[in-house]
Coordinates of C-alpha atoms in Angstrom, one line a residue:
Chain X
G13 CA 0.0 0.0 0.0
A14 CA 1.0 3.6 -0.4
G15 CA 0.4 4.8 3.1
V16 CA 1.3 4.0 6.7
S17 CA -0.5 0.9 7.8
Q18 CA -1.3 0.1 11.5
S19 CA -2.8 -3.0 13.0
P20 CA -5.0 -3.8 14.6
S21 CA -7.3 -0.9 14.1
N22 CA -9.0 -1.6 17.5
K23 CA -7.9 -3.7 20.4
V24 CA -9.7 -4.4 23.6
T25 CA -7.6 -6.1 26.3
E26 CA -8.0 -6.9 30.0
K27 CA -6.0 -5.0 32.6
G28 CA -2.7 -6.8 33.2
K29 CA -2.4 -8.3 29.7
D30 CA 0.4 -7.5 27.2
V31 CA -0.4 -6.0 23.8
E32 CA 1.5 -5.6 20.6
L33 CA 0.7 -2.8 18.1
R34 CA 2.1 -3.0 14.6
C35 CA 3.2 -0.3 12.2
D36 CA 4.2 -0.7 8.5
P37 CA 5.7 2.6 7.4
I38 CA 5.8 3.9 3.8
S39 CA 8.4 2.0 1.8
G40 CA 11.7 3.9 1.8
H41 CA 10.9 6.0 4.8
T42 CA 13.7 5.6 7.4
A43 CA 12.2 7.8 10.1
L44 CA 9.4 6.2 12.2
Y45 CA 7.5 7.8 15.1
W46 CA 5.0 6.5 17.7
Y47 CA 2.5 8.8 19.4
R48 CA -0.3 8.4 21.9
Q49 CA -3.5 10.4 21.8
S50 CA -6.0 10.3 24.6
L51 CA -9.6 11.3 23.9
G52 CA -9.8 15.1 23.2
Q53 CA -6.1 15.6 23.8
G54 CA -3.0 16.4 21.7
L55 CA -0.4 13.9 20.5
E56 CA 2.1 12.7 23.0
F57 CA 5.4 11.7 21.6
L58 CA 6.5 8.2 22.6
I59 CA 9.5 7.0 20.5
Y60 CA 11.4 7.8 17.3
F61 CA 13.5 5.6 15.1
Q62 CA 15.9 7.1 12.5
G63 CA 17.7 4.8 10.3
N64 CA 20.4 2.8 12.1
S65 CA 20.7 5.3 14.9
A66 CA 19.7 4.4 18.5
P67 CA 16.0 5.2 18.9
D68 CA 14.9 8.2 20.9
K69 CA 12.9 6.7 23.7
S70 CA 12.5 9.8 25.8
G71 CA 8.7 9.9 25.5
L72 CA 8.0 6.4 26.7
P73 CA 5.9 6.9 29.9
S74 CA 7.1 3.8 31.8
D75 CA 9.3 0.7 31.4
R76 CA 6.1 -1.2 30.5
F77 CA 6.4 0.4 27.1
S78 CA 8.9 -0.7 24.5
A79 CA 9.3 -0.6 20.8
E80 CA 11.4 -2.2 18.2
R81 CA 11.9 -1.8 14.5
T82 CA 13.1 -4.8 12.6
G83 CA 15.1 -4.4 9.4
G84 CA 14.5 -0.7 9.3
S85 CA 10.9 -1.2 8.3
V86 CA 8.1 -2.7 10.4
S87 CA 7.8 -1.5 14.0
T88 CA 6.1 -3.0 17.0
L89 CA 5.0 -1.1 20.1
T90 CA 4.6 -3.4 23.1
I91 CA 2.8 -2.5 26.3
Q92 CA 3.2 -4.9 29.1
R93 CA 0.9 -5.4 32.0
T94 CA -1.6 -2.9 30.5
Q95 CA -3.4 -0.4 32.8
Q96 CA -6.6 1.5 32.2
E97 CA -4.7 4.7 31.8
D98 CA -3.0 3.1 28.7
S99 CA -6.3 3.4 26.9
A100 CA -5.8 5.7 23.9
V101 CA -5.2 5.9 20.2
Y102 CA -1.7 4.9 19.3
L103 CA -0.5 6.6 16.1
C104 CA 2.4 5.7 14.0
A105 CA 4.0 8.0 11.4
S106 CA 6.9 7.8 9.0
S107 CA 9.0 10.3 7.0
L108 CA 11.9 10.3 4.5
D109 CA 15.5 10.4 5.6
P110 CA 17.2 12.6 6.4
G111 CA 15.1 14.8 8.6
V112 CA 12.4 15.7 6.1
T113 CA 9.7 17.1 8.2
E114 CA 6.5 16.0 6.5
A115 CA 5.4 12.9 8.4
F116 CA 2.7 10.6 7.1
F117 CA 0.4 9.1 9.7
G118 CA -1.5 5.9 9.9
Q119 CA -5.1 5.6 11.0
G120 CA -4.0 4.5 14.5
T121 CA -4.8 1.7 16.8
R122 CA -7.5 2.4 19.4
L123 CA -6.6 0.5 22.5
T124 CA -9.1 0.0 25.3
V125 CA -8.1 -1.6 28.5
V126 CA -10.9 -3.0 30.6
Chain I
L24 CA 13.0 22.2 20.6
A25 CA 11.2 25.5 20.4
K26 CA 7.9 25.6 22.4
T27 CA 4.8 26.8 20.6
T28 CA 1.7 28.6 21.9
Q29 CA -1.5 28.8 20.0
P30 CA -5.2 29.4 20.8
I31 CA -7.0 26.5 22.3
S32 CA -10.0 27.0 20.1
M33 CA -11.5 29.2 17.4
D34 CA -14.9 29.6 15.7
S35 CA -15.7 30.9 12.3
Y36 CA -18.4 30.7 9.6
E37 CA -18.4 29.2 6.1
G38 CA -16.8 31.5 3.5
Q39 CA -14.7 33.4 5.9
E40 CA -11.0 33.6 6.0
V41 CA -9.5 32.1 9.2
N42 CA -6.1 33.1 10.6
I43 CA -4.5 31.0 13.4
T44 CA -1.5 32.5 15.0
C45 CA 1.3 30.5 16.7
S46 CA 3.9 32.0 18.9
H47 CA 7.4 30.5 19.0
N48 CA 9.7 33.0 20.8
N49 CA 12.6 30.6 21.1
I50 CA 12.8 29.5 17.5
A51 CA 16.3 28.6 16.4
T52 CA 18.1 29.8 13.3
N53 CA 17.8 26.4 11.6
D54 CA 14.2 25.7 12.6
Y55 CA 11.3 25.5 10.1
I56 CA 7.7 26.1 10.9
T57 CA 5.2 23.4 10.0
W58 CA 1.4 23.1 10.4
Y59 CA -0.6 19.9 10.5
Q60 CA -4.4 19.3 10.4
Q61 CA -6.2 16.5 12.2
F62 CA -9.8 15.5 11.6
P63 CA -11.6 13.4 14.2
S64 CA -10.6 9.7 14.2
Q65 CA -7.7 10.3 11.8
G66 CA -4.0 10.9 12.1
P67 CA -2.6 14.4 11.5
R68 CA -2.0 15.5 7.9
F69 CA 0.8 17.9 6.8
I70 CA -0.6 21.2 5.5
I71 CA 2.3 23.6 4.9
Q72 CA 5.8 24.5 5.9
G73 CA 7.9 27.6 5.8
Y74 CA 11.1 29.3 7.0
K75 CA 10.4 33.0 6.5
T76 CA 8.1 35.5 4.7
K77 CA 5.2 33.8 2.9
V78 CA 4.4 30.3 1.6
T79 CA 1.3 29.4 -0.3
N80 CA -0.1 26.2 -1.5
E81 CA -3.5 24.9 -2.7
V82 CA -4.7 24.5 0.9
A83 CA -3.4 27.5 2.9
S84 CA -0.9 30.3 3.3
L85 CA 1.7 30.7 5.9
F86 CA 2.9 34.1 7.0
I87 CA 6.1 34.5 8.9
P88 CA 7.4 37.9 10.0
A89 CA 11.0 38.9 9.9
D90 CA 11.8 38.0 13.5
R91 CA 10.2 34.6 13.0
K92 CA 8.9 34.6 16.6
S93 CA 5.4 33.9 15.4
S94 CA 3.6 32.6 12.3
T95 CA 0.0 32.7 11.0
L96 CA -1.8 30.0 9.1
S97 CA -4.4 31.5 6.8
L98 CA -7.2 29.4 5.5
P99 CA -9.2 31.2 2.7
R100 CA -12.9 30.8 2.5
V101 CA -13.3 28.0 4.9
S102 CA -16.0 25.4 4.7
L103 CA -17.5 23.0 7.2
S104 CA -15.0 20.4 6.2
D105 CA -12.2 22.6 7.6
T106 CA -13.4 21.8 11.1
A107 CA -10.4 20.2 12.6
V108 CA -7.5 20.6 15.1
Y109 CA -4.5 22.5 13.7
Y110 CA -1.1 22.0 15.1
C111 CA 1.9 24.4 14.8
L112 CA 5.3 22.7 15.1
V113 CA 8.8 24.3 15.1
G114 CA 12.0 22.4 14.5
A115 CA 13.0 19.3 12.6
H116 CA 14.9 21.2 10.0
P117 CA 14.7 19.4 6.7
Y118 CA 17.9 17.8 5.6
S119 CA 19.6 18.4 8.9
S120 CA 20.4 15.6 11.3
A121 CA 17.0 14.1 11.9
S122 CA 15.1 15.2 15.0
K123 CA 11.8 14.1 16.4
I124 CA 8.5 15.8 15.7
I125 CA 6.8 17.2 18.9
F126 CA 3.2 18.3 18.8
G127 CA 1.7 20.9 21.0
S128 CA -2.0 21.1 22.1
G129 CA -3.2 22.5 18.8
T130 CA -6.1 24.8 17.9
R131 CA -9.6 23.3 17.6
L132 CA -11.2 25.2 14.7
S133 CA -15.0 24.9 14.4
I134 CA -16.7 26.2 11.3
R135 CA -20.4 26.9 11.4
P136 CA -22.9 27.3 8.5

């Protein structure tokens, strides 16, 4: 596909379970971002991957959150021992290397922790 | 990264020109100014980017004064479909060493018939 693809589009999980969210960036884009957006709020930066550089993890809210990017393409955001406050839309974006500002966003994964 | 300040919300009517101003007093020499638009239940979408003076595309115009401490996004003749949240970002200079993109709170624009 031509755009950023995220899966699943919706995820309902029980408190305490682990979840994995997937992002397929646009082919050739080496920069990849994860954001979290709670209802009616702005975008909260989580983590940023740029090429082969070490990821910028400064936005991860706790050690329950982790992300990896395999082969410079697909990325997975993992939330361990989910809590109700983790409920939000998780958005992934990608952009061209190097440092081109225009980021293309996926439709997001709506996570609900019950 | 330079912090941005923009109005929390704005209202206007169809057919009007809407101007949303963003303050970025600590903008750095190499920083660019970028605006994104976000509709409900969608990810943000790039609208326009500029460094100084004026930039215009098919969607909007961006006005940046000489001191670059603020910028104004101008939407001509808005319609109901322009109802969205508009984010002003500063930084992430194109073609420099890559940097992360940080969003502020945005301006919630509501267009009425």
